[in-house]
Amino acid sequence: MKNIAVLVSGGGTNLQALIDAQGRREIVNGKISIVISSAPGVHALERAQNAGILSCVLDRKNYPSSRAMTVALVEKLKEQSIDVVVMAGFMTIVTKELFEVYNNAVINIHPALIPSFCGKGAYGLHVHEQALAYGVKVSGATVHFVNEECDGGPIILQKAVDVLPDDTPEVLQRRIMEQCEWKLLPQAVSLFCQDRLRVEGRTVRILP
Ligand code: GAR
């Protein structure tokens, strides 16, 4: 059984999707062992508490640098014997110290079809504002491994939805969450926990 850490920063709807999938036994061979928030008082922490999952806060403000925060994070992950780290709306920069220990074992969900609308400044609602401003007809979500390149790690799963003529960023965000993110993230985590993801260069092969 693999121990999963979920990193959050806000509402935690993706965390909830993971908790619900775990309740339905859809995270095969995995268990959410800890939820780590980059900020105190966020709704995601309440979701963890309601599900009886251990949680803690690692506030970037309490550390002199991103590196120092990352070192503290890695210490926490090791302490809990974590096998896989899931970034579910985690909005804080982490440094290479995390990937040195968790190589191809950090998973992120991004609310667009990478390599579109990603990288610096592309997070949360901004991503959907950028997609609408560009006039794309489809958008979606991407689950990928995290490496040092921002939103640049090997892609695990992607799913697209139509962009509709009257979409606002909020409406598009909700459609992508419901139809893509909340499905893809638990699926990808379950595949990882079953050792069914093999990284070959930039390509992730999904084993039967
Ligand atoms: C989600 O849409 C997630 O894909 C996005 O932030 C939102 C968090 O919502 N992540 C990023 O933009 C990362 N670049 P949640 O807290 O309700 O899961």
Short mmCIF file of C-alpha atoms and ligand atoms in Angstrom, two decimals:
data_model
loop_
_atom_site.label_atom_id
_atom_site.label_comp_id
_atom_site.label_asym_id
_atom_site.label_seq_id
_atom_site.Cartn_x
_atom_site.Cartn_y
_atom_site.Cartn_z
CA MET A 1 0.00 0.00 0.00
CA LYS A 2 1.47 3.37 -1.02
CA ASN A 3 1.24 6.37 1.29
CA ILE A 4 -0.10 9.48 -0.45
CA ALA A 5 0.48 13.09 0.62
CA VAL A 6 -1.86 15.72 -0.84
CA LEU A 7 -0.59 19.31 -0.99
CA VAL A 8 -3.27 22.03 -1.04
CA SER A 9 -3.63 25.79 -0.83
CA GLY A 10 -7.32 26.64 -1.02
CA GLY A 11 -10.79 25.23 -1.55
CA GLY A 12 -9.64 21.66 -1.95
CA THR A 13 -12.24 20.34 -4.40
CA ASN A 14 -9.56 18.13 -5.97
CA LEU A 15 -8.63 16.86 -2.51
CA GLN A 16 -12.34 16.09 -2.01
CA ALA A 17 -12.40 14.16 -5.30
CA LEU A 18 -9.48 12.06 -4.00
CA ILE A 19 -11.16 11.51 -0.62
CA ASP A 20 -14.42 10.48 -2.36
CA ALA A 21 -12.56 8.15 -4.74
CA GLN A 22 -10.80 6.59 -1.74
CA GLY A 23 -14.21 6.09 -0.10
CA ARG A 24 -15.36 4.22 -3.23
CA ARG A 25 -12.13 2.15 -3.12
CA GLU A 26 -11.04 3.58 -6.44
CA ILE A 27 -7.53 4.46 -5.27
CA VAL A 28 -6.20 0.96 -5.65
CA ASN A 29 -3.21 0.18 -3.42
CA GLY A 30 -3.03 3.75 -2.05
CA LYS A 31 -4.04 5.63 1.08
CA ILE A 32 -4.16 9.39 1.71
CA SER A 33 -1.89 9.61 4.75
CA ILE A 34 -1.49 13.36 5.16
CA VAL A 35 -2.80 16.67 3.76
CA ILE A 36 -0.30 19.53 3.80
CA SER A 37 -1.53 23.09 3.27
CA SER A 38 0.58 26.07 2.27
CA ALA A 39 -1.76 28.35 4.22
CA PRO A 40 -3.71 28.19 7.49
CA GLY A 41 -7.51 28.38 7.61
CA VAL A 42 -8.23 27.09 4.10
CA HIS A 43 -11.31 24.98 3.39
CA ALA A 44 -9.15 22.06 2.22
CA LEU A 45 -7.97 21.59 5.84
CA GLU A 46 -11.58 21.26 6.96
CA ARG A 47 -12.16 18.64 4.27
CA ALA A 48 -9.18 16.65 5.58
CA GLN A 49 -10.42 16.92 9.16
CA ASN A 50 -13.94 15.81 8.18
CA ALA A 51 -12.44 12.75 6.52
CA GLY A 52 -10.29 11.98 9.56
CA ILE A 53 -7.04 12.55 7.67
CA LEU A 54 -3.94 13.92 9.39
CA SER A 55 -3.12 17.46 8.24
CA CYS A 56 -0.58 20.20 8.83
CA VAL A 57 0.34 23.68 7.58
CA LEU A 58 3.68 24.63 6.03
CA ASP A 59 3.35 28.37 5.52
CA ARG A 60 5.94 29.81 3.11
CA LYS A 61 5.87 33.02 5.21
CA ASN A 62 7.51 31.13 8.07
CA TYR A 63 10.57 30.23 5.98
CA PRO A 64 13.35 32.49 4.64
CA SER A 65 13.24 30.94 1.15
CA SER A 66 11.37 28.49 -1.09
CA ARG A 67 14.31 26.14 -0.64
CA ALA A 68 14.01 26.21 3.17
CA MET A 69 10.29 25.52 2.91
CA THR A 70 10.92 22.64 0.51
CA VAL A 71 13.50 21.10 2.85
CA ALA A 72 10.93 21.23 5.68
CA LEU A 73 8.35 19.69 3.36
CA VAL A 74 10.65 16.79 2.41
CA GLU A 75 11.37 16.17 6.10
CA LYS A 76 7.63 15.96 6.80
CA LEU A 77 7.08 13.61 3.84
CA LYS A 78 9.89 11.30 4.96
CA GLU A 79 8.60 11.33 8.53
CA GLN A 80 5.25 10.00 7.22
CA SER A 81 6.91 7.46 4.87
CA ILE A 82 5.22 9.09 1.88
CA ASP A 83 5.58 7.34 -1.51
CA VAL A 84 3.75 9.79 -3.76
CA VAL A 85 3.11 13.53 -3.48
CA VAL A 86 -0.03 14.95 -5.11
CA MET A 87 -0.30 18.68 -5.77
CA ALA A 88 -4.02 19.42 -5.77
CA GLY A 89 -4.28 23.18 -6.26
CA PHE A 90 -0.95 23.77 -4.51
CA MET A 91 0.12 27.34 -5.27
CA THR A 92 3.57 27.54 -3.69
CA ILE A 93 6.89 27.18 -5.52
CA VAL A 94 8.94 24.14 -4.53
CA THR A 95 12.61 23.60 -5.39
CA LYS A 96 14.73 20.70 -6.63
CA GLU A 97 15.21 19.25 -3.13
CA LEU A 98 11.72 17.73 -3.52
CA PHE A 99 12.39 16.10 -6.91
CA GLU A 100 15.76 14.76 -5.79
CA VAL A 101 13.94 12.57 -3.27
CA TYR A 102 10.63 12.12 -5.14
CA ASN A 103 11.79 11.60 -8.71
CA ASN A 104 8.75 10.97 -10.97
CA ALA A 105 6.72 10.65 -7.79
CA VAL A 106 5.21 14.15 -7.60
CA ILE A 107 1.92 14.53 -9.48
CA ASN A 108 0.20 17.84 -10.33
CA ILE A 109 -3.18 18.75 -11.79
CA HIS A 110 -3.24 21.74 -14.14
CA PRO A 111 -6.54 23.20 -15.42
CA ALA A 112 -5.61 23.44 -19.13
CA LEU A 113 -4.29 21.26 -21.93
CA ILE A 114 -0.52 21.59 -21.44
CA PRO A 115 1.48 23.01 -23.24
CA SER A 116 -1.28 25.65 -23.59
CA PHE A 117 -1.96 28.18 -20.84
CA CYS A 118 0.66 26.96 -18.40
CA GLY A 119 3.88 28.17 -16.82
CA LYS A 120 4.48 31.27 -14.75
CA GLY A 121 1.28 33.20 -13.89
CA ALA A 122 -0.98 30.39 -15.16
CA TYR A 123 -2.82 29.20 -12.08
CA GLY A 124 -6.40 29.01 -10.86
CA LEU A 125 -8.88 31.31 -12.60
CA HIS A 126 -6.10 33.07 -14.58
CA VAL A 127 -5.71 29.94 -16.71
CA HIS A 128 -9.34 30.14 -17.85
CA GLU A 129 -9.12 33.91 -18.42
CA GLN A 130 -6.14 33.24 -20.71
CA ALA A 131 -7.96 30.47 -22.60
CA LEU A 132 -11.04 32.65 -23.19
CA ALA A 133 -8.91 35.66 -24.19
CA TYR A 134 -7.14 33.47 -26.77
CA GLY A 135 -10.45 32.23 -28.17
CA VAL A 136 -9.74 28.49 -28.02
CA LYS A 137 -12.65 26.16 -28.77
CA VAL A 138 -11.51 23.38 -26.44
CA SER A 139 -9.72 23.41 -23.11
CA GLY A 140 -9.39 20.84 -20.35
CA ALA A 141 -7.06 19.50 -17.70
CA THR A 142 -3.69 17.79 -17.53
CA VAL A 143 -2.25 15.52 -14.84
CA HIS A 144 1.53 15.38 -15.07
CA PHE A 145 4.65 14.50 -13.16
CA VAL A 146 6.37 17.53 -11.67
CA ASN A 147 9.99 18.34 -12.35
CA GLU A 148 12.07 21.50 -12.19
CA GLU A 149 10.49 22.95 -15.32
CA CYS A 150 7.25 24.76 -14.38
CA ASP A 151 4.31 22.66 -15.74
CA GLY A 152 6.86 20.88 -17.96
CA GLY A 153 7.02 17.32 -16.60
CA PRO A 154 5.83 14.19 -18.46
CA ILE A 155 2.06 14.10 -19.06
CA ILE A 156 0.11 11.26 -17.43
CA LEU A 157 -3.51 11.97 -18.46
CA GLN A 158 -5.39 14.73 -20.33
CA LYS A 159 -9.06 15.35 -21.00
CA ALA A 160 -10.73 18.05 -23.11
CA VAL A 161 -14.08 19.84 -22.95
CA ASP A 162 -15.69 22.32 -25.36
CA VAL A 163 -15.44 26.03 -24.66
CA LEU A 164 -18.93 27.47 -25.19
CA PRO A 165 -19.73 30.92 -26.64
CA ASP A 166 -21.04 32.50 -23.43
CA ASP A 167 -18.44 31.02 -21.06
CA THR A 168 -17.05 33.17 -18.26
CA PRO A 169 -13.78 32.10 -16.57
CA GLU A 170 -15.84 30.83 -13.63
CA VAL A 171 -18.21 28.76 -15.79
CA LEU A 172 -15.34 27.25 -17.79
CA GLN A 173 -13.41 26.52 -14.58
CA ARG A 174 -16.38 24.65 -13.14
CA ARG A 175 -16.91 22.59 -16.32
CA ILE A 176 -13.24 21.61 -16.40
CA MET A 177 -13.24 20.71 -12.71
CA GLU A 178 -16.39 18.58 -12.95
CA GLN A 179 -15.72 16.86 -16.25
CA CYS A 180 -11.93 16.62 -16.19
CA GLU A 181 -10.02 17.38 -12.98
CA TRP A 182 -12.11 15.49 -10.44
CA LYS A 183 -11.97 12.36 -12.63
CA LEU A 184 -8.41 12.49 -13.94
CA LEU A 185 -6.60 13.14 -10.67
CA PRO A 186 -7.93 10.11 -8.74
CA GLN A 187 -7.39 7.94 -11.86
CA ALA A 188 -3.77 9.03 -12.20
CA VAL A 189 -3.05 8.56 -8.49
CA SER A 190 -4.57 5.08 -8.58
CA LEU A 191 -2.46 4.16 -11.64
CA PHE A 192 0.67 5.38 -9.84
CA CYS A 193 -0.17 3.39 -6.71
CA GLN A 194 -0.56 0.25 -8.82
CA ASP A 195 2.89 0.85 -10.40
CA ARG A 196 1.22 1.21 -13.79
CA LEU A 197 2.98 4.41 -14.91
CA ARG A 198 6.29 4.04 -16.71
CA VAL A 199 8.14 7.20 -17.69
CA GLU A 200 10.05 6.91 -20.97
CA GLY A 201 11.62 10.27 -21.74
CA ARG A 202 8.74 12.73 -22.07
CA THR A 203 6.19 9.95 -22.53
CA VAL A 204 4.31 8.18 -19.77
CA ARG A 205 3.33 4.67 -20.74
CA ILE A 206 0.24 3.29 -18.96
CA LEU A 207 0.71 -0.40 -18.26
CA PRO A 208 -2.29 -2.77 -18.47
C1 GAR B 1 -7.77 23.65 -9.64
O1 GAR B 1 -8.50 24.07 -10.77
C2 GAR B 1 -6.38 23.23 -10.05
O2 GAR B 1 -6.34 22.58 -11.29
C3 GAR B 1 -5.68 24.56 -10.12
O3 GAR B 1 -6.17 25.28 -9.02
C4 GAR B 1 -7.49 24.84 -8.69
C5 GAR B 1 -7.54 24.43 -7.25
O4 GAR B 1 -8.84 24.12 -6.86
N1 GAR B 1 -4.24 24.43 -10.10
C6 GAR B 1 -3.42 25.24 -10.75
O5 GAR B 1 -3.79 26.22 -11.37
C7 GAR B 1 -1.95 24.86 -10.66
N2 GAR B 1 -1.19 25.58 -11.63
P1 GAR B 1 -9.15 23.21 -5.61
O6 GAR B 1 -8.39 23.79 -4.41
O7 GAR B 1 -10.63 23.34 -5.43
O8 GAR B 1 -8.73 21.79 -5.91
#
